[in-house]
C-alpha angles and dihedrals in degrees: 000000000000089000091057091047090050091050090049090053089050093050093048091048092048091051090050089049093062094083090043089068091069120088117272092018096076093100086073086078089071086072098036100050093060089046090056091046089053088054089052089051090053089047091053089064090058125087090230123062108205095099092045092051092047092051091048090052091051091048091050091051091051092046090050090051090051091049094050092046094049092246095292112052 
């Protein structure tokens, strides 16, 4: 059950990251990366690891976007 909840958090975070790809909206990732990491934390409490891995992938994508935008853009 926690794995499904973790995957749901990852999907919601990924959907919310779509506008953060556009210029001047990249700072939104400062809120979304911790949200994805929270989903990974929830996924760590599960016996399966699909949701955790998905959330970590989403967090890595958001962190890469922050890095490329200089933390603001």
